[in-house]
PDB file of C-alpha atoms in Angstrom:
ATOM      1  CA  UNK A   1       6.868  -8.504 -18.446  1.00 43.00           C
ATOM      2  CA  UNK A   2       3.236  -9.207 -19.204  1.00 43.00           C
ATOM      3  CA  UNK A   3       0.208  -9.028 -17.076  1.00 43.00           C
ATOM      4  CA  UNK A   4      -2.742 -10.783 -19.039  1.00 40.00           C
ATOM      5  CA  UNK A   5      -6.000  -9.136 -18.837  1.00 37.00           C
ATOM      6  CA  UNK A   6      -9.366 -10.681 -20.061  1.00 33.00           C
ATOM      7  CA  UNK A   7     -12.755 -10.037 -19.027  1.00 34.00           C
ATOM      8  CA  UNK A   8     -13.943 -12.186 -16.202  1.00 38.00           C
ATOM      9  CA  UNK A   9     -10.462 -13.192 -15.243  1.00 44.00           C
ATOM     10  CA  UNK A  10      -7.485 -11.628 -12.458  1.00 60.00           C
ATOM     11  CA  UNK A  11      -4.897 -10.048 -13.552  1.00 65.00           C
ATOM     12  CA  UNK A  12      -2.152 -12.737 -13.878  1.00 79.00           C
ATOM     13  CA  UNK A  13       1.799 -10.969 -14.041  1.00 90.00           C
ATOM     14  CA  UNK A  14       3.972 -12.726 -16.160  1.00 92.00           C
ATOM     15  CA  UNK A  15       8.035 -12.735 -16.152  1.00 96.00           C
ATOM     16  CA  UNK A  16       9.951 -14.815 -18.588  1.00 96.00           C
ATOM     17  CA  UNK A  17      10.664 -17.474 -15.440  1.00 98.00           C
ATOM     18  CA  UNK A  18       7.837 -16.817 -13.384  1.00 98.00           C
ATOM     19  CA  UNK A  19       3.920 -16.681 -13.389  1.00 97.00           C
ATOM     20  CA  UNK A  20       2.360 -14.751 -10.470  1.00 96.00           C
ATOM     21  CA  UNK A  21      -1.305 -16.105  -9.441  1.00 93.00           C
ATOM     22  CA  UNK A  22      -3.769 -16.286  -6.766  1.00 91.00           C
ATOM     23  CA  UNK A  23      -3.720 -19.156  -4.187  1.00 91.00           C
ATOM     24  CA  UNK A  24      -4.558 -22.779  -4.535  1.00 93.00           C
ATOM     25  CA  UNK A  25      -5.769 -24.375  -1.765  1.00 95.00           C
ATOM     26  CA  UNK A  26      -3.532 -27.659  -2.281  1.00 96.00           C
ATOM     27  CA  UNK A  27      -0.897 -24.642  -1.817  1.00 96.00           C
ATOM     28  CA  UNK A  28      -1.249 -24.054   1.946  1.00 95.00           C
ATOM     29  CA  UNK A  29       2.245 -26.179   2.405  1.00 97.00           C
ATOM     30  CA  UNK A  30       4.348 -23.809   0.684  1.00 97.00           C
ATOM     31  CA  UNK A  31       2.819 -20.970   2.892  1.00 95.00           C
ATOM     32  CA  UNK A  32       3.190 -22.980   6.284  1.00 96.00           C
ATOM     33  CA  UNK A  33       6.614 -23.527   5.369  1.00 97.00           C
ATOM     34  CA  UNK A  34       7.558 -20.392   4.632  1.00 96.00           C
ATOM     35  CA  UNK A  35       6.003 -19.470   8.202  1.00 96.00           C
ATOM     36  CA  UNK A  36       8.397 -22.473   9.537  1.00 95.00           C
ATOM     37  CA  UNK A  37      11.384 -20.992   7.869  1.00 96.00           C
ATOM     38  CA  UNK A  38      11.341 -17.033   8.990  1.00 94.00           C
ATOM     39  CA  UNK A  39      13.698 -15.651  10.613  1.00 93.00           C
ATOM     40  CA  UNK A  40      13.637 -15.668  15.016  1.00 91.00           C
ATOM     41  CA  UNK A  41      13.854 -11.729  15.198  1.00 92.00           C
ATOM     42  CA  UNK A  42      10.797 -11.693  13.153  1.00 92.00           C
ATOM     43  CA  UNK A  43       8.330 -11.476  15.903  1.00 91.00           C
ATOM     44  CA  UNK A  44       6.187 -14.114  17.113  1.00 90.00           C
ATOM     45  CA  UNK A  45       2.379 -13.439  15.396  1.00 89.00           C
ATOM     46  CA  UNK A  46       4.421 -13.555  11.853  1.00 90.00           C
ATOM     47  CA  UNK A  47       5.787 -17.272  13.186  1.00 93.00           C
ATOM     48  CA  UNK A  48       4.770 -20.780  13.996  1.00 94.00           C
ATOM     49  CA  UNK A  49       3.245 -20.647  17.953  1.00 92.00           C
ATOM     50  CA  UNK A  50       4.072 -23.158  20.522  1.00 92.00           C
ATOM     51  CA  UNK A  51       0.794 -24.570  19.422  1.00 94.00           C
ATOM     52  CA  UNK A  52       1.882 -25.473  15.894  1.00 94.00           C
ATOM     53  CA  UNK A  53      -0.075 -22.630  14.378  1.00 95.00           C
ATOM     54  CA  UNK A  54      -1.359 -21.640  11.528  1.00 95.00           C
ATOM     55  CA  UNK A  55      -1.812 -24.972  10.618  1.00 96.00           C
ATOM     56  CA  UNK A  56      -1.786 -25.933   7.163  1.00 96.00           C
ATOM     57  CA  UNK A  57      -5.851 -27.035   7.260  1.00 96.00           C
ATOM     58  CA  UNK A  58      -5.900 -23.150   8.801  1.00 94.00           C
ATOM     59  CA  UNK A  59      -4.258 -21.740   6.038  1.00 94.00           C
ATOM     60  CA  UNK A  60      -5.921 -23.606   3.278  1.00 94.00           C
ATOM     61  CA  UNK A  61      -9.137 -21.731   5.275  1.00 92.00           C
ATOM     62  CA  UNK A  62      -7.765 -18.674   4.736  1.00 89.00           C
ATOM     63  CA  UNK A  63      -6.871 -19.318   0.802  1.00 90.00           C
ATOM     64  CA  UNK A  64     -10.580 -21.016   0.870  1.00 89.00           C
ATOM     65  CA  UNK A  65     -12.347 -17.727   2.213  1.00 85.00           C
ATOM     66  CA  UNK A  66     -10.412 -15.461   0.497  1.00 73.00           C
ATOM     67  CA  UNK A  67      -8.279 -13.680   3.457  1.00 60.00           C
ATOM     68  CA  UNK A  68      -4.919 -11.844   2.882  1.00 54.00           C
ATOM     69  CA  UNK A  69      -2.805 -14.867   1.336  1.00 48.00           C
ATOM     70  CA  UNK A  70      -5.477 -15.381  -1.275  1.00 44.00           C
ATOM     71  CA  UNK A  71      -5.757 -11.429  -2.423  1.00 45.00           C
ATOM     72  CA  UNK A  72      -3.371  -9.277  -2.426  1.00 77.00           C
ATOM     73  CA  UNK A  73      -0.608 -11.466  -2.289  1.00 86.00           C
ATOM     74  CA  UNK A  74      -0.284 -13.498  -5.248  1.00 93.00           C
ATOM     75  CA  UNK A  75       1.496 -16.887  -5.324  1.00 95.00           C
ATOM     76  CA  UNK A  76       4.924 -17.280  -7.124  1.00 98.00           C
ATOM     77  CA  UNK A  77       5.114 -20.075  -9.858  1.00 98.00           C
ATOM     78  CA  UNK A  78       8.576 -21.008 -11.652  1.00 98.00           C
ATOM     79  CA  UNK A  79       7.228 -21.789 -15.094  1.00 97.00           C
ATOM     80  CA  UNK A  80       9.829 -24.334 -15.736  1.00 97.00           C
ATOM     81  CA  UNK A  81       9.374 -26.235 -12.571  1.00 97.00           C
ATOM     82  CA  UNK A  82       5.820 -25.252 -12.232  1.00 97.00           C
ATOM     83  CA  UNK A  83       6.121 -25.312  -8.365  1.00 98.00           C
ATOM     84  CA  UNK A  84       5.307 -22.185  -6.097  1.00 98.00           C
ATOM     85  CA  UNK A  85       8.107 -20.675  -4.171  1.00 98.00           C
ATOM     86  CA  UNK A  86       6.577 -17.909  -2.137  1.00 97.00           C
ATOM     87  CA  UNK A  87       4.782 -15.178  -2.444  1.00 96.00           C
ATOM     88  CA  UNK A  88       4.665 -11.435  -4.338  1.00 96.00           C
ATOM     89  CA  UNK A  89       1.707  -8.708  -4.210  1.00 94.00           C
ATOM     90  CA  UNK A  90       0.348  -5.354  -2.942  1.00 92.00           C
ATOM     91  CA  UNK A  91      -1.411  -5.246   0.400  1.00 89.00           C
ATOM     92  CA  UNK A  92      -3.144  -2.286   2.151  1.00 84.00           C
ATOM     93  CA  UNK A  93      -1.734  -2.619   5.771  1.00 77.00           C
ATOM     94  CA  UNK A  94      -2.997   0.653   6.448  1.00 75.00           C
ATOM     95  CA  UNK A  95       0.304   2.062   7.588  1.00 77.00           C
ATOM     96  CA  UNK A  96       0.890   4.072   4.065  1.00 73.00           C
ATOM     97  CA  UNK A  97      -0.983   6.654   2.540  1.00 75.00           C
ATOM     98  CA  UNK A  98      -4.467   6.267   0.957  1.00 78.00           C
ATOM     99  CA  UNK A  99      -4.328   4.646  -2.373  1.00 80.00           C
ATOM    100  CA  UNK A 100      -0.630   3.715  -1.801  1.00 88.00           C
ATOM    101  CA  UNK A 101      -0.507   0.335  -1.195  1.00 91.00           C
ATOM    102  CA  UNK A 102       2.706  -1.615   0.189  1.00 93.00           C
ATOM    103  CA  UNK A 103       4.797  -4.533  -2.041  1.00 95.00           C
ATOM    104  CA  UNK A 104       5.408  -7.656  -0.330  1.00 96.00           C
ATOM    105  CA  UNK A 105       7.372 -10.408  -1.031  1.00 97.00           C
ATOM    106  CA  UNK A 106       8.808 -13.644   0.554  1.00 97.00           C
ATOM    107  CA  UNK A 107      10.469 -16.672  -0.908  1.00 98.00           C
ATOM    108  CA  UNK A 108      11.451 -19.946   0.153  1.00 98.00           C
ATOM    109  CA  UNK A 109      15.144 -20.029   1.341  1.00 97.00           C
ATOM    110  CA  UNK A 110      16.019 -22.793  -0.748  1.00 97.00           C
ATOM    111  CA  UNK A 111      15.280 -20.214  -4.178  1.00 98.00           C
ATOM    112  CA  UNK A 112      16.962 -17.436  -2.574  1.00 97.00           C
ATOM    113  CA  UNK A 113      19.997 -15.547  -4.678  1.00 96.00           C
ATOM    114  CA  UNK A 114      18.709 -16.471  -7.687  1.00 97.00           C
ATOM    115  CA  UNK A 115      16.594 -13.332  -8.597  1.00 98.00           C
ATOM    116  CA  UNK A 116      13.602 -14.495  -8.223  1.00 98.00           C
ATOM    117  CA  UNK A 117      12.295 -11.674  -5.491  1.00 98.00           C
ATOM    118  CA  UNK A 118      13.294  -8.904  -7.611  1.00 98.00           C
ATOM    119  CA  UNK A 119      11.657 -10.352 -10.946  1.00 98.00           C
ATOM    120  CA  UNK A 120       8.342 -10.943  -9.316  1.00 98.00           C
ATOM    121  CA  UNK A 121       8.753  -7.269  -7.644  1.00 98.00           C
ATOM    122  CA  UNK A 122       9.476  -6.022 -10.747  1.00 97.00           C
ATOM    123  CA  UNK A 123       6.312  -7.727 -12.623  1.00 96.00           C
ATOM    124  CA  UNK A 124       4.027  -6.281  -9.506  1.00 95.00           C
ATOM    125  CA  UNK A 125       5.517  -2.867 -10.139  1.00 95.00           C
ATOM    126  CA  UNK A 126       4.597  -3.104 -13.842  1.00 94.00           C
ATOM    127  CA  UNK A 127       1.134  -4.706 -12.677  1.00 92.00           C
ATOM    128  CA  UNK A 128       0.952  -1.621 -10.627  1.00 92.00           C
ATOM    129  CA  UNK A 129       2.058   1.243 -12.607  1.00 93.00           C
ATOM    130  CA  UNK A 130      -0.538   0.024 -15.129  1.00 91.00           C
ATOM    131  CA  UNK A 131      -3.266   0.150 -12.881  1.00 88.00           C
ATOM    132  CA  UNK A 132      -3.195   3.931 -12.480  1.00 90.00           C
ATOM    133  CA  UNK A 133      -0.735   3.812  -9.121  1.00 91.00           C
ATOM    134  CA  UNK A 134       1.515   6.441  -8.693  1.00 92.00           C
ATOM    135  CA  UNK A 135       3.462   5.861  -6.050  1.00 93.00           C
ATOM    136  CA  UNK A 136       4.075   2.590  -3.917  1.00 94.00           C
ATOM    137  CA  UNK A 137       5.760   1.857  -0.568  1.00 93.00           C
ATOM    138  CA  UNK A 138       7.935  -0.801   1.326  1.00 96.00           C
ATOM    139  CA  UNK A 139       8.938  -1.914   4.884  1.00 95.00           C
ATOM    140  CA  UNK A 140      12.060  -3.997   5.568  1.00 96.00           C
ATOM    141  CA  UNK A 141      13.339  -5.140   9.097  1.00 96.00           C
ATOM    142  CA  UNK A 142      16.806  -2.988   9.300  1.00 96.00           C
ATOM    143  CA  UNK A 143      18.602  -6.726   9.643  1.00 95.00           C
ATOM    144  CA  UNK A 144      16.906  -7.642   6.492  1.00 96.00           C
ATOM    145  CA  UNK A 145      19.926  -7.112   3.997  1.00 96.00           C
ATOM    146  CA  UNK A 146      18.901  -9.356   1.390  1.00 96.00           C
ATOM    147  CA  UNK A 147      15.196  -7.616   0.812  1.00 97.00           C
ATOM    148  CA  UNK A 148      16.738  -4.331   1.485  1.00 98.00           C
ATOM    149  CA  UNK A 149      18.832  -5.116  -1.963  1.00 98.00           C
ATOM    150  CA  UNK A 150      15.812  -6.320  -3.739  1.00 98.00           C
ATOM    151  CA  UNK A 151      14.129  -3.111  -2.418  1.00 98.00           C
ATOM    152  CA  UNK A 152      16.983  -1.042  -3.804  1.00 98.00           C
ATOM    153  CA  UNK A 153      17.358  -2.865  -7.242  1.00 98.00           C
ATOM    154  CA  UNK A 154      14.020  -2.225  -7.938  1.00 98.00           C
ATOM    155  CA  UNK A 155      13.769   1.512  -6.974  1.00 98.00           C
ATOM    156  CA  UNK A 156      12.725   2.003  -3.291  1.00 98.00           C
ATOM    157  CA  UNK A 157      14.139   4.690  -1.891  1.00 97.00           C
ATOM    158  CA  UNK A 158      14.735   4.431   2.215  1.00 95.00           C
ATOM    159  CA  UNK A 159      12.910   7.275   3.786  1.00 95.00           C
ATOM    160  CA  UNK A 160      12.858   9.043   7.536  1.00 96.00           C
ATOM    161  CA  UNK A 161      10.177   7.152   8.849  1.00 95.00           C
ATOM    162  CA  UNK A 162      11.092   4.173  11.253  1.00 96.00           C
ATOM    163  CA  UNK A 163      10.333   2.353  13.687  1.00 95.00           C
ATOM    164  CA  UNK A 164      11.807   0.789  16.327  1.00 95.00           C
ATOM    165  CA  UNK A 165      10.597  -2.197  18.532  1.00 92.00           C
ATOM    166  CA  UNK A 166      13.438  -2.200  21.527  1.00 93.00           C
ATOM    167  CA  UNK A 167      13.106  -6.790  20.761  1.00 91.00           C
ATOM    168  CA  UNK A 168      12.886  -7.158  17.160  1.00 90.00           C
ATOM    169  CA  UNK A 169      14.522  -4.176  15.352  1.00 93.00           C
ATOM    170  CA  UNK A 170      14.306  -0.988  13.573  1.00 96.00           C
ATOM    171  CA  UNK A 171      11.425  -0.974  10.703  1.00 95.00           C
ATOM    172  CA  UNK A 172      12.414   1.072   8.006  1.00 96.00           C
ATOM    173  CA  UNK A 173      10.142   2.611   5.187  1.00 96.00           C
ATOM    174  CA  UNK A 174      10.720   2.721   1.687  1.00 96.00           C
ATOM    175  CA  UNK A 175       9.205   4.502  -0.928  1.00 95.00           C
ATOM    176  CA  UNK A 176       8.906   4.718  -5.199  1.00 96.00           C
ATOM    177  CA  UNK A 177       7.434   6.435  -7.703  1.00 96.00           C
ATOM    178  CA  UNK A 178       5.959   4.576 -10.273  1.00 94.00           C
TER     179      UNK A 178
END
């Protein structure tokens, strides 16, 4: 894994099948779909409203003014195909420890089981561990199987701290050195 680094320019990480980039505008579908396709225990401000939203022209706002989507959490691009399949990055949700930031992923079901999650998480850890972090953290819905294996495969460790929401599950916290 590679993460090119020349002045002027972001930090792009690079896997042998995937590229891992910030945003395009034109890209807002991928991210309204993968809104359309989560899960019903995920709760309702993480999913489509009864008033269709975020709308795609809402999300290519927030790719447009640089909000969350367009910073921390880089796009994922299959070289070969060249389309983008979800998302992989570090966010500050403020529910870690200072200078601990969280990894975050989500793909598109129909790329799911093909290793795809835990090569991107792997190229952010590198990405990370090379930027001086020490330590990085994790949260995955208890239901969550599938990202709780990624989480495992690439090091995260469950820890003590949970919590629980009575409708949509137990939150559990993971943790890894880097």
């Amino acid at each position: 894994m590679a993460a090119e680094a020349t002045p002027g320019r972001e930090v792009v990480p690079e896997t042998g099948r995937l590229l891992l980039r910030p945003w395009r505008v034109a890209e807002a579908v991928v991210q309204r779909e993968l809104w359309t396709e989560r899960d019903p225990r995920v709760p309702p401000h993480r999913r489509i409203d009864a008033d269709g939203h975020p709308t795609v022209a809402e999300l290519e706002d927030s790719i447009r003014t640089n909000q969350l989507w367009s910073i921390g959490l880089l796009a994922v691009e299959r070289k070969a195909a060249r389309d983008v399949i979800g998302y992989c990055g570090l966010v500050d949700s403020g529910r870690g420890s200072e200078g601990e930031p969280e990894l975050a992923f989500e793909l598109l079901r129909r790329v799911w089981r093909q290793g795809y999650a835990t090569e991107a998480s792997l190229a952010v850890l590198d990405w990370a561990r090379s930027s001086g972090y020490e330590r990085l953290w994790a949260t995955v819905w208890e239901w969550n199987t599938a990202s709780r294996r990624v989480l495992a495969k690439v090091g995260f460790t469950e820890t003590e701290r949970k919590e629980v929401d009575p409708v949509y599950g137990t939150t559990l916290f993971t943790t890894r050195r880097l």
